[in-house]
XYZ file of C-alpha atoms in Angstrom:
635
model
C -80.938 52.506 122.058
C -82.397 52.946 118.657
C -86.283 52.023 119.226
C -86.632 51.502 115.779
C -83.948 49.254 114.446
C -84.637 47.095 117.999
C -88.343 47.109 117.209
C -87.553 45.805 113.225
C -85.085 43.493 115.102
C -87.478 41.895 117.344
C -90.193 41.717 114.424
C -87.907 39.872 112.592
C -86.326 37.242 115.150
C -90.045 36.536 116.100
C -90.869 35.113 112.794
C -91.253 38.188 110.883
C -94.988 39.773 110.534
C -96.406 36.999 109.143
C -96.061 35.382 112.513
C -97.335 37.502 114.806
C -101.225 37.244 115.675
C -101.280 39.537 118.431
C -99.234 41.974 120.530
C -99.425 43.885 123.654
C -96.926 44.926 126.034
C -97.397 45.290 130.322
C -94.761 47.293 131.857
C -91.787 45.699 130.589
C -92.484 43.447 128.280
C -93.913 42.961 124.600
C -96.220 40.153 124.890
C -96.252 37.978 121.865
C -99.028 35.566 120.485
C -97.337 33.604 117.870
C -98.688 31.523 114.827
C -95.921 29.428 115.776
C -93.276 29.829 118.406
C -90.891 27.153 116.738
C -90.277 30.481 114.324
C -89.102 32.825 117.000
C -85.040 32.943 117.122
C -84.413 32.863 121.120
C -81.039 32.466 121.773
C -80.312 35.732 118.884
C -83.209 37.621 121.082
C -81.534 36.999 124.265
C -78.405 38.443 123.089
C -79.889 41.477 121.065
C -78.771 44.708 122.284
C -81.829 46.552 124.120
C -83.572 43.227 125.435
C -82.860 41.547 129.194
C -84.767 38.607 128.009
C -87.204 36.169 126.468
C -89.058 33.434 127.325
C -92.445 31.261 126.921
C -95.229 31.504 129.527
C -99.227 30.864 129.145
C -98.789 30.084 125.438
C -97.451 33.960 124.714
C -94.141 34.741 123.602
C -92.425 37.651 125.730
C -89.432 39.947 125.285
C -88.993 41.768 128.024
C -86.899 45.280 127.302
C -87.856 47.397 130.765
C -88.768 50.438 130.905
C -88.745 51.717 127.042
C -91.092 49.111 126.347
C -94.262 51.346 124.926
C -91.734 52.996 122.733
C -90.621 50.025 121.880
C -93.888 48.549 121.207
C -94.743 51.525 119.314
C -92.068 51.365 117.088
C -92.980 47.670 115.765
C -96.862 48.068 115.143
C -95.508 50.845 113.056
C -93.623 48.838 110.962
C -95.953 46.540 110.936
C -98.556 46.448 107.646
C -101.575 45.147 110.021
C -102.818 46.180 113.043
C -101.601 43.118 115.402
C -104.977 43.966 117.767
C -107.318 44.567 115.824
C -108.771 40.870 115.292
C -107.837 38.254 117.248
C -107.889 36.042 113.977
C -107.067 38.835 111.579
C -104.787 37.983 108.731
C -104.104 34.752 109.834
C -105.856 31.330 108.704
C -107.446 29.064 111.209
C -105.077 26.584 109.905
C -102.001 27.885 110.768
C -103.703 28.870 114.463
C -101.268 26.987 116.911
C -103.114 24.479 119.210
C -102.739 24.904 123.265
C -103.169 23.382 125.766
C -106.039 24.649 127.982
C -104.090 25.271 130.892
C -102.179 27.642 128.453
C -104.794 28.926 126.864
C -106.509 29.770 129.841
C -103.546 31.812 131.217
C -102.722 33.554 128.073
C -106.743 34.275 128.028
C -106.292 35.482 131.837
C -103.184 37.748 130.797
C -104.320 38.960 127.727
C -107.541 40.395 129.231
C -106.172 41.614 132.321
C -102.728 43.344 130.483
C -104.554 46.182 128.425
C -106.018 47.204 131.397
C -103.784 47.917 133.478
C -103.240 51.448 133.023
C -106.424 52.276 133.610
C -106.696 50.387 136.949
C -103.218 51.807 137.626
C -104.205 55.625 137.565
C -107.518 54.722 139.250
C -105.885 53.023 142.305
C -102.777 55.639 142.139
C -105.205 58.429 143.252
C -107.288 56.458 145.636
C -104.237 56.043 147.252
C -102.824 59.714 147.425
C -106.750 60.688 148.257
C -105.851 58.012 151.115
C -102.694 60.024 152.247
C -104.313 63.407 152.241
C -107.110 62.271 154.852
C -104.822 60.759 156.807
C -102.676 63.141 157.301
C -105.742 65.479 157.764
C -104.594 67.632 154.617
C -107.939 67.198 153.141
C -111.612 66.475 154.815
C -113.448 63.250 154.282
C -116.820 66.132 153.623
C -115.375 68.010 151.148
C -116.814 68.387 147.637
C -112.782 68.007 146.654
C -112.674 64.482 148.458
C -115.770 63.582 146.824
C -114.907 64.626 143.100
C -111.014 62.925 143.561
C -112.690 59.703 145.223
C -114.684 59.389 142.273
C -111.880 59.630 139.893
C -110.128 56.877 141.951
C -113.446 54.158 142.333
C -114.639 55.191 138.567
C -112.439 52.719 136.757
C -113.242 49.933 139.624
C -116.727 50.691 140.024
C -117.437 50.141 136.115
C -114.738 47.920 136.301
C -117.009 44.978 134.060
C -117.392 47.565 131.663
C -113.356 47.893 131.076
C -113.296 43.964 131.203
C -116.178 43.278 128.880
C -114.297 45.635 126.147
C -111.049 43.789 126.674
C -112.028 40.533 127.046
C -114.099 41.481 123.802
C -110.971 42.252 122.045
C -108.925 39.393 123.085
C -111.719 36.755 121.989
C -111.976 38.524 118.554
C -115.427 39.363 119.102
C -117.377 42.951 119.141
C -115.250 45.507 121.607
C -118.688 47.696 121.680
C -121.223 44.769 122.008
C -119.316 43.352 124.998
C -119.733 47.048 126.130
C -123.251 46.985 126.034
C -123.605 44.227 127.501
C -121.833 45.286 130.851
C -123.946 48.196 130.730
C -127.239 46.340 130.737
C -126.672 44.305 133.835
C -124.863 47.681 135.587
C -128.275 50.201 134.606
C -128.993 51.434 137.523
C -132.426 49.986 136.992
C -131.240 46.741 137.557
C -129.027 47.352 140.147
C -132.582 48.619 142.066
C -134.279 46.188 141.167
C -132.287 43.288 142.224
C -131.421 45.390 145.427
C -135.586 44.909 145.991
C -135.735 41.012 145.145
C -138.122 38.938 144.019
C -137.295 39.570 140.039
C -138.326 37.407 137.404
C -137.637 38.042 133.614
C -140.337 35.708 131.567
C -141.195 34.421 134.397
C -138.144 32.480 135.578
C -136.769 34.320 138.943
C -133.348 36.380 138.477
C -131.093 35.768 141.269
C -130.092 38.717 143.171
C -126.364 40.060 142.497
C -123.904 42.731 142.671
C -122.269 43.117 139.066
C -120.303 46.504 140.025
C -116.424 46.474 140.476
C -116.650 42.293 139.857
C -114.617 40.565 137.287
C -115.624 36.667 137.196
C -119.190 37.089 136.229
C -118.564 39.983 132.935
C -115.614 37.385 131.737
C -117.690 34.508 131.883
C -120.564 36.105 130.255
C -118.173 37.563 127.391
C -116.960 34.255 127.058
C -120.132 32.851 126.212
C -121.031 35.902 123.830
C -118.143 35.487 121.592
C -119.832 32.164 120.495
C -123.471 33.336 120.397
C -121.722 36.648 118.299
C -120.110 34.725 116.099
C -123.114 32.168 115.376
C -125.495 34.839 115.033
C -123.182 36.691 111.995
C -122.900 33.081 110.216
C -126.165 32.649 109.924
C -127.152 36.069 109.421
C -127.442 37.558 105.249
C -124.595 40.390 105.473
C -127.461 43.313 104.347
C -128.941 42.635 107.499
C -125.502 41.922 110.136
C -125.744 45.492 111.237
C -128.762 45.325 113.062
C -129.133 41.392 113.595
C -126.206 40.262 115.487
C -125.803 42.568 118.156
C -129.496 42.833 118.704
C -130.241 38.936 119.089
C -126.551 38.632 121.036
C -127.879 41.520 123.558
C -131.388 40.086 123.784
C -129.925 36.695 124.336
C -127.172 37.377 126.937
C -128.158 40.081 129.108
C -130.850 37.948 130.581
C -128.963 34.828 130.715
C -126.090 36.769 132.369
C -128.963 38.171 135.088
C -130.389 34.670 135.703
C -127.345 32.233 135.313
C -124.132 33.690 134.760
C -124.177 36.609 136.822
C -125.635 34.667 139.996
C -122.995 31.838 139.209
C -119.836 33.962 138.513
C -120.245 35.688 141.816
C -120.310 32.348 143.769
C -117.246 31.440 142.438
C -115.832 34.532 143.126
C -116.843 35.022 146.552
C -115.811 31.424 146.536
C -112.361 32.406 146.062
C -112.601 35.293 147.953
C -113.815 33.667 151.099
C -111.678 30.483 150.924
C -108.390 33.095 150.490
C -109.778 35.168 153.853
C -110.277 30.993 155.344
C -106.860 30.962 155.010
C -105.044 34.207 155.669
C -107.321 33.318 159.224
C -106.572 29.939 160.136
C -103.210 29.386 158.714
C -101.469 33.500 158.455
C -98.020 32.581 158.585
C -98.097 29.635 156.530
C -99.684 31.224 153.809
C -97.958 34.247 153.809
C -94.636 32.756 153.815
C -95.584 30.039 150.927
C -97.184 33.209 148.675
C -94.427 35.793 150.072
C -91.650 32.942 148.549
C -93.757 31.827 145.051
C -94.880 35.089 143.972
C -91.974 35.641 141.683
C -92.566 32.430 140.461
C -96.265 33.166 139.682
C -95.086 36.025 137.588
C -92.590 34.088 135.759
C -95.279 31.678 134.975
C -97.952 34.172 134.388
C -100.361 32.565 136.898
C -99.887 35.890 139.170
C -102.716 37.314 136.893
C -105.318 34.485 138.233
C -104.961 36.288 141.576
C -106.476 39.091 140.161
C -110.118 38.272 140.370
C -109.261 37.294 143.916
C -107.879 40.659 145.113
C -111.014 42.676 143.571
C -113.416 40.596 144.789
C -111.673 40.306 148.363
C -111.686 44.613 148.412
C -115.582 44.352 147.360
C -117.084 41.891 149.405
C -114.699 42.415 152.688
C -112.650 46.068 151.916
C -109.433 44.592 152.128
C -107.035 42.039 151.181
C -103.824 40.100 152.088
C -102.592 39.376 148.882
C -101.471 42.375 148.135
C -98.623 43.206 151.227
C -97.071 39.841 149.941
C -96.279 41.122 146.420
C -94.985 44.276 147.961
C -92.134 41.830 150.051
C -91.613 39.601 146.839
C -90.996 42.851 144.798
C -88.770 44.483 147.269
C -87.158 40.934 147.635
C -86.253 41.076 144.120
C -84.949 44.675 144.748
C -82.738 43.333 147.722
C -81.466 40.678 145.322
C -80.238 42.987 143.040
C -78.759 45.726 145.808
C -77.035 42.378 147.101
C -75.742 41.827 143.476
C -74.305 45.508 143.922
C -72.364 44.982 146.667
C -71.126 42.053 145.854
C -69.800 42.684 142.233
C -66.449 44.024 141.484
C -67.562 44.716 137.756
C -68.325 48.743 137.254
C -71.079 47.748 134.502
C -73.402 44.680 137.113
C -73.053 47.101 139.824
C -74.351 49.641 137.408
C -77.293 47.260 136.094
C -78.055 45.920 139.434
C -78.356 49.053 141.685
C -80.321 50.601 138.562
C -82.793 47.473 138.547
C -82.876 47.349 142.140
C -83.998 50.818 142.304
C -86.940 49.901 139.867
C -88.001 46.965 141.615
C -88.243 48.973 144.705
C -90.442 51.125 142.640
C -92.846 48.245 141.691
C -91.351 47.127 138.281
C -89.538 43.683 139.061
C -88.782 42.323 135.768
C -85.719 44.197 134.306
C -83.758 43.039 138.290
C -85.616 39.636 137.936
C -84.667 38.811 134.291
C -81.857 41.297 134.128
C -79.689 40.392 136.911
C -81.066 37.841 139.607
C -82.612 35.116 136.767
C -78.720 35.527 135.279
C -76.843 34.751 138.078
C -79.206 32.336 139.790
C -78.387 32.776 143.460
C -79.622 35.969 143.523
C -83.141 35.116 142.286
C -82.938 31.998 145.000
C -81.790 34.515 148.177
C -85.156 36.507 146.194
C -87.391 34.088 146.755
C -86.490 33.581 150.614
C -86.248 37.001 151.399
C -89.950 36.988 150.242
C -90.712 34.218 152.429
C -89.237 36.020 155.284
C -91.011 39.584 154.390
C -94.107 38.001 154.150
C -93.998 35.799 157.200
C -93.473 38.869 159.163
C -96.422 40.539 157.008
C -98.851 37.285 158.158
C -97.507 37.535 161.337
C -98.922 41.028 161.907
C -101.596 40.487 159.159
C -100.766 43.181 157.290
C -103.875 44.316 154.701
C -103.961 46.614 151.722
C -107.284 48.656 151.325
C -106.846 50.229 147.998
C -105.781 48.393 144.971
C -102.811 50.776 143.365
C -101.596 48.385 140.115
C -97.707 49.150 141.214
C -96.636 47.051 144.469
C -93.881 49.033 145.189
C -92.971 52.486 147.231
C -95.602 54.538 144.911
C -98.449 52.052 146.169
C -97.817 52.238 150.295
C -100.754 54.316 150.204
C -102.646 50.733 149.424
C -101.850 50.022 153.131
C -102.961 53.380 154.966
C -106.254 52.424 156.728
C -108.117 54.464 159.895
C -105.204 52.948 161.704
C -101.269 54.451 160.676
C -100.167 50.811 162.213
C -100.690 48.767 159.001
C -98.276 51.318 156.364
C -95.909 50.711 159.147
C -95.837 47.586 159.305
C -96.057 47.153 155.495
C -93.015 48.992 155.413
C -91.117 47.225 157.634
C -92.205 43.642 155.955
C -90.767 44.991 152.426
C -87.291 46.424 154.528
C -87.082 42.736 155.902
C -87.555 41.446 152.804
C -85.365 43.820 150.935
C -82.543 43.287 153.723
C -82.736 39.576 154.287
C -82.478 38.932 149.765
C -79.595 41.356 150.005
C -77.622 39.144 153.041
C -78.287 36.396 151.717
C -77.191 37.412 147.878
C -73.773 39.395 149.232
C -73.519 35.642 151.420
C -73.955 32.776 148.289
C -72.266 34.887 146.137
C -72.598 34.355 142.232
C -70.612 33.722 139.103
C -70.905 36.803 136.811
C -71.526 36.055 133.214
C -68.281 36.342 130.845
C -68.516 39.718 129.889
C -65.401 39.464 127.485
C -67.111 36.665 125.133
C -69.938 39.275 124.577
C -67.442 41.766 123.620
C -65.836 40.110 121.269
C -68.846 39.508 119.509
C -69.977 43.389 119.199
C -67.790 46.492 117.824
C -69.658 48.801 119.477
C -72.901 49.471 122.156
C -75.372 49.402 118.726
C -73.564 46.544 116.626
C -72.726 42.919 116.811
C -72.265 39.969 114.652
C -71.476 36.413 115.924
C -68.232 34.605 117.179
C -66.731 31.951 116.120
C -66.325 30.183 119.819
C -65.230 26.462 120.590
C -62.903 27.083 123.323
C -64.444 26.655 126.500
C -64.531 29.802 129.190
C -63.044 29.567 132.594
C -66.282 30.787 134.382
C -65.110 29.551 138.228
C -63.815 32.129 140.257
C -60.637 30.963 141.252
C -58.639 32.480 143.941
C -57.106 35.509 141.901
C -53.181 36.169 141.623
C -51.715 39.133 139.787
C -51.785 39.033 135.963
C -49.146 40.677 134.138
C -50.518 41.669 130.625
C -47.851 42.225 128.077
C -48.348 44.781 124.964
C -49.956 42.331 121.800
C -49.303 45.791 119.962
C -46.860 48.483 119.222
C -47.958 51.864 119.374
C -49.039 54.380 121.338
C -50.336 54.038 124.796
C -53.458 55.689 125.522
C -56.392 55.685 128.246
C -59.610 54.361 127.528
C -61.462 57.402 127.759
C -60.119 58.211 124.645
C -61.388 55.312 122.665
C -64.698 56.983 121.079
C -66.805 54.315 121.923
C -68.238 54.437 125.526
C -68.270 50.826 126.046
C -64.727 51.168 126.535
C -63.911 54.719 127.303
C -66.847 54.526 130.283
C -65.020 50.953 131.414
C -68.247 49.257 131.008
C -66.570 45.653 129.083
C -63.673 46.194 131.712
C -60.274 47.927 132.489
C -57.010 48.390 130.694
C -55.526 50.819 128.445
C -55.724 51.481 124.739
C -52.892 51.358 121.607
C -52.903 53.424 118.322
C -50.766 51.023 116.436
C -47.724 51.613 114.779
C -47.350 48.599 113.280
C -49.896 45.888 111.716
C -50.026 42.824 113.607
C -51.382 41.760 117.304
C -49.364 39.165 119.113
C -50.334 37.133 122.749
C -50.633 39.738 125.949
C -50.252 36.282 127.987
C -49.984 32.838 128.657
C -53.422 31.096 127.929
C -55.717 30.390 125.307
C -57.913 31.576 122.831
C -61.541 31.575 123.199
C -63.393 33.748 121.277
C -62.858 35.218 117.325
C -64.568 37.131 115.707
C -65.622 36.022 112.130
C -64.879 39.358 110.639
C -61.108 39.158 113.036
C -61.565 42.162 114.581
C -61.941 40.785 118.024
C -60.141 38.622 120.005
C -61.095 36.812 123.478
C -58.570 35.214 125.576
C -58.295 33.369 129.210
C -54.848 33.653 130.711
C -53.686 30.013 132.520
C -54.557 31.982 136.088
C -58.265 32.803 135.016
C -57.788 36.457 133.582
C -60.131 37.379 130.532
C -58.758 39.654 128.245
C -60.234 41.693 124.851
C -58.152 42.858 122.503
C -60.581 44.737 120.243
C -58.533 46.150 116.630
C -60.549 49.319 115.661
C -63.779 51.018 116.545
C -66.681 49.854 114.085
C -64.497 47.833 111.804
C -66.989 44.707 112.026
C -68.434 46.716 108.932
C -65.340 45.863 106.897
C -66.464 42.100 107.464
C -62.817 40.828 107.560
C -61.466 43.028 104.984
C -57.761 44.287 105.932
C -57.607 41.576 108.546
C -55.530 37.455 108.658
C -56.197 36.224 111.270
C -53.571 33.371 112.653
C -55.334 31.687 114.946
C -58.878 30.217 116.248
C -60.576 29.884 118.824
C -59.155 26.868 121.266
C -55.554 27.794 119.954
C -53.234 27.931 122.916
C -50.879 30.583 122.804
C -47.876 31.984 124.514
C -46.805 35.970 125.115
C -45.232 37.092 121.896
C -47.563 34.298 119.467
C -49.113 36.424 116.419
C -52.784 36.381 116.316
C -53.875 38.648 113.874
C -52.439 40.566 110.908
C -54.118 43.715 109.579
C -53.945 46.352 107.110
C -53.611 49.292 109.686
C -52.851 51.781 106.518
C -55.871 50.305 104.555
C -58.406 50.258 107.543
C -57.744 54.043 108.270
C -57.930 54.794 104.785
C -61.701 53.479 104.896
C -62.245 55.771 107.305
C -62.006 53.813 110.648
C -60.438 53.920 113.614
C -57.194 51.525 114.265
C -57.377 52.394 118.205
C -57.042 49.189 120.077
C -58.589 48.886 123.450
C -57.019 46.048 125.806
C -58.975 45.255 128.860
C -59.308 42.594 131.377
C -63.465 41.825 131.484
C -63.673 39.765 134.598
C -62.497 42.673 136.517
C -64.602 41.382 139.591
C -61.646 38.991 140.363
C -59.474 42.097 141.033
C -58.953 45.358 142.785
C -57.107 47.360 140.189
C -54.806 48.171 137.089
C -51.560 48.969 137.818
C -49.918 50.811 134.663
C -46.478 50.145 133.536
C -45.875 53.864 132.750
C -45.384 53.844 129.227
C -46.556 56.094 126.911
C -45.481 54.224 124.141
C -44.740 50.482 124.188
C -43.298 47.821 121.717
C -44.445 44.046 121.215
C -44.088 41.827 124.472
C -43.391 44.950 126.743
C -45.649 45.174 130.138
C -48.324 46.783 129.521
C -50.125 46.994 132.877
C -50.710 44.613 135.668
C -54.269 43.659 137.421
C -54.251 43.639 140.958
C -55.733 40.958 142.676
């Protein structure tokens, strides 16, 4: 994939710069915040080489591309002429701001402070977790200075935790990155952490309420919140000789001790609110719960609402040392995996097993989206047997209450260590919740079954794994899998019968679009391999999708890379809907003229739904004339 061209793709099928008033990516996806979302192409997105997917949640605008997303992401801000981040209103006028609603706003506020940060929590919760592993296993002493230096590393990022938030929460709202800073500091000094640990404070002689501020979230956000305005109203009012020392001195002066006597106080009863009414729960109704969040969590991360939990998970670790929240992403991740295994073992097609195992794998890792978007989303049954499997996994997890005791960042296999406690019993059992819930999405998936997209129509729209152009398709596609029946396929060319690893293109020669055999042409012209009809050209005539009456879907691609002759050298003879019969021309070309412009006249001819059968049975030619068999496909 060329990072570049995608990136100058994307920027453009966005809305071009212009549009764009922030970006940010999370671990597969670049996370739009557009002027105006009516400008963003979609449906050329979702079929642009290098992305699985786009779609519209909490008032962003995401593209998901998987795991190549920082390069990705990399690769646009540096075409772009502004820095997309560096001022929430930054080369764009408060006119052409978008309006959203506040449940949208509030999620892509939620999101867009929580995203940046999630490397850093990541790392953090990555080593508390292998620090976990190595006392547990007795490889390393609780007393040692080592344990004491590594557990530091691991609780830093957590511990100043506000700190992290106040700068990104800063950023998002456009305000002061370093102010916001400073103002996490001031209610973490560890002068005021004594002193409310004492009680009976007062500042100006109104009584502070005692609170713990370190490794919280709720009360630094709110406070931020509120800063951004008093910021901003401070620097309007304020001559610009004098901004430098004026605004962040008043905004400081004002907020620190309204965050200590109001905010602060306030923002932790909400969230011990919400961490107390989540541990109500997970103790009067276990199974219930877990099985509703278990089945919804992929849901919640479509939707971006999966972020709200976040504030619930820290402040359940800080005010009770564990959570429950936690185990159940773990069996809605590995559900997702188990979805896309199922999709594996289900598929006949070379290139979806390919995808699915390969997506499965990273979901098992933690990473859900490119097996959720990329392969269970698309076939829909997949993403449904998902969603149960997850209720099953994390009925069992509620069952046995399964709790995670170190917050990791990536629910997967590299954050079991979240589960290891005094007790082995709980990484057991965490284990065997995400095996249910892997095993149960996969029986379940290989059981419904699923209709695989129509591979061919996407193949006749590209030359190659890097180009494509659009098709001129009215025809509809056969898309029910039928009971299959042998399919002879007759030769549309005469030439030269070759293998498709020889076609120098490894869409084709590695059998990803599907299975047949190649031509070098003889002669100029392309005639019917079958009985059916056309549904797919080309505009430039190069490629040409057909159904046979029995449900076969067929390619016959003229040439590697001649979409850049944009219909030069080629007549077509027919369109798309035309029915046609073995032997019925379909194309005329130049074969002399194309090779002289340096292409390629190789012709690959491939069945794409190769699912429906078991193999290709050659006809043992090694040259072939118009209307001769070509090969056969197996059912």
């Amino acid at each position: 994939m060329d990072k570049q061209q995608l990136s100058k793709d994307i920027l453009k099928l966005v809305g071009g710069e212009e549009n764009v008033d922030q970006v940010t990516h999370c671990m597969t996806r670049l996370r739009f915040n557009l002027n105006d979302n009516k400008k963003a192409d979609k449906e050329t997105l979702k079929n642009t080489p290098g992305v699985m997917g786009v779609m519209e949640n909490g008032g962003q605008f995401q593209v998901i591309i998987g795991n190549d997303v920082p390069k990705v992401y990399n690769a646009l801000v540096g075409n772009m002429s502004k820095s997309p981040n560096a001022d929430a209103t930054s080369g764009v006028a408060s006119g052409e701001k978008k309006k959203k609603n506040p449940i949208s706003a509030l999620f892509d506020f939620i999101s867009g402070v929580f995203t940046p940060i999630l490397p850093a929590i990541t790392g953090a919760g990555m080593i508390k977790g292998i620090v976990a592993i190595l006392v547990a296993f007795n490889w390393l002493s609780d007393k040692s200075s080592t344990y004491i230096i590594l557990s530091a590393i691991g609780d830093g990022a957590f511990y100043f935790l506000p700190i992290i938030l106040a700068i990104s929460a800063a950023k998002k709202l456009g305000s002061n990155m370093y102010i916001g800073a400073a103002l996490a500091a001031g209610i973490m000094h560890p002068t005021i952490t004594a002193l409310l640990a004492a009680g009976n404070s007062s500042f100006a002689g109104i009584k502070v309420v005692a609170a713990t501020y370190s490794s919280t979230v709720i009360p630094i956000v709110i406070a931020i919140w509120i800063a951004s305005y008093v910021e901003k109203a401070v620097d309007r009012i304020t001559h610009s000789s004098v901004k430098l020392i004026v605004v962040p001195t008043v905004t400081l002066l004002f907020m620190v001790p309204l965050t200590l006597i109001a905010i602060g106080p306030l923002g932790s009863i909400i969230g011990n609110g919400m961490s107390g009414g989540i541990a109500w729960l997970f103790d009067n109704a276990s199974i219930l719960a877990s099985i509703l969040i278990g089945g919804t969590m992929s849901l919640l991360i479509i939707t971006g609402m999966h972020y709200a939990l976040l504030p619930i998970i820290v402040g359940s670790m800080t005010q009770f040392g564990y959570d429950f929240i936690i185990p159940l992403m773990l069996a809605a991740n590995w559900a997702q995996a188990g979805g896309a295994i199922g999709v594996g073992l289900r598929s006949k097609n070379g290139q979806t097993k390919s995808l699915a195992y390969s997506t499965g794998l990273t979901a098992f890792m933690g990473i859900t989206e490119p097996a959720m978007y990329g392969v269970n989303m698309r076939y829909k049954k997949p993403f449904i047997a998902a969603l149960i499997g997850g209720a099953i996994g994390g009925g069992f997890m509620g069952i046995v209450k399964v709790k995670a005791f170190v917050l990791t960042g990536l629910v997967g296999l590299p954050g079991l260590a979240a589960f290891i406690s005094p007790s082995i019993s709980t990484l057991i059992y965490g284990i065997l919740g995400g095996v249910i819930a892997i095993v149960s999405a996969a029986i379940i998936t290989y059981i419904l079954g699923f209709q695989e997209n129509n591979a061919s129509q996407a193949a006749a729209t590209s030359t190659s794994t890097e180009t494509a152009e659009p098709a001129t398709t009215t025809a509809p596609v056969v898309m029910e899998e039928t009971k299959s029946q042998d399919e002879q396929v007759f030769s549309p060319i005469a030439g030269e019968v070759r293998p498709l690893s020889e076609v120098p293109d490894p869409a084709f020669s590695e059998e990803i679009m599907g299975k047949g055999f190649a031509i070098q042409p003889t002669e100029g012209r392309a005639v019917s391999p079958i009985n059916g009809t056309v549904f797919s050209l080309s505009k430039s005539g190069h490629a040409i999708g057909l159904v046979s009456d029995t449900g076969a879907e067929m390619l016959i691609h003229i040439g590697i890379d001649t979409v850049k002759l944009k219909g030069q050298f080629f007549s077509p003879k027919v369109q798309a809907g035309t029915k046609v019969s073995v032997g019925d021309v379909l194309m005329e070309f130049d074969r002399e003229e194309i090779e002289k412009a340096g292409y390629t006249t190789i012709t690959p001819v491939i069945i794409t739904n190769m699912h429906q059968y078991a193999s290709i049975e050659s006809a043992g030619r090694t040259t072939v004339k118009e209307q001769e068999l070509l090969f056969t496909a197996k059912a």
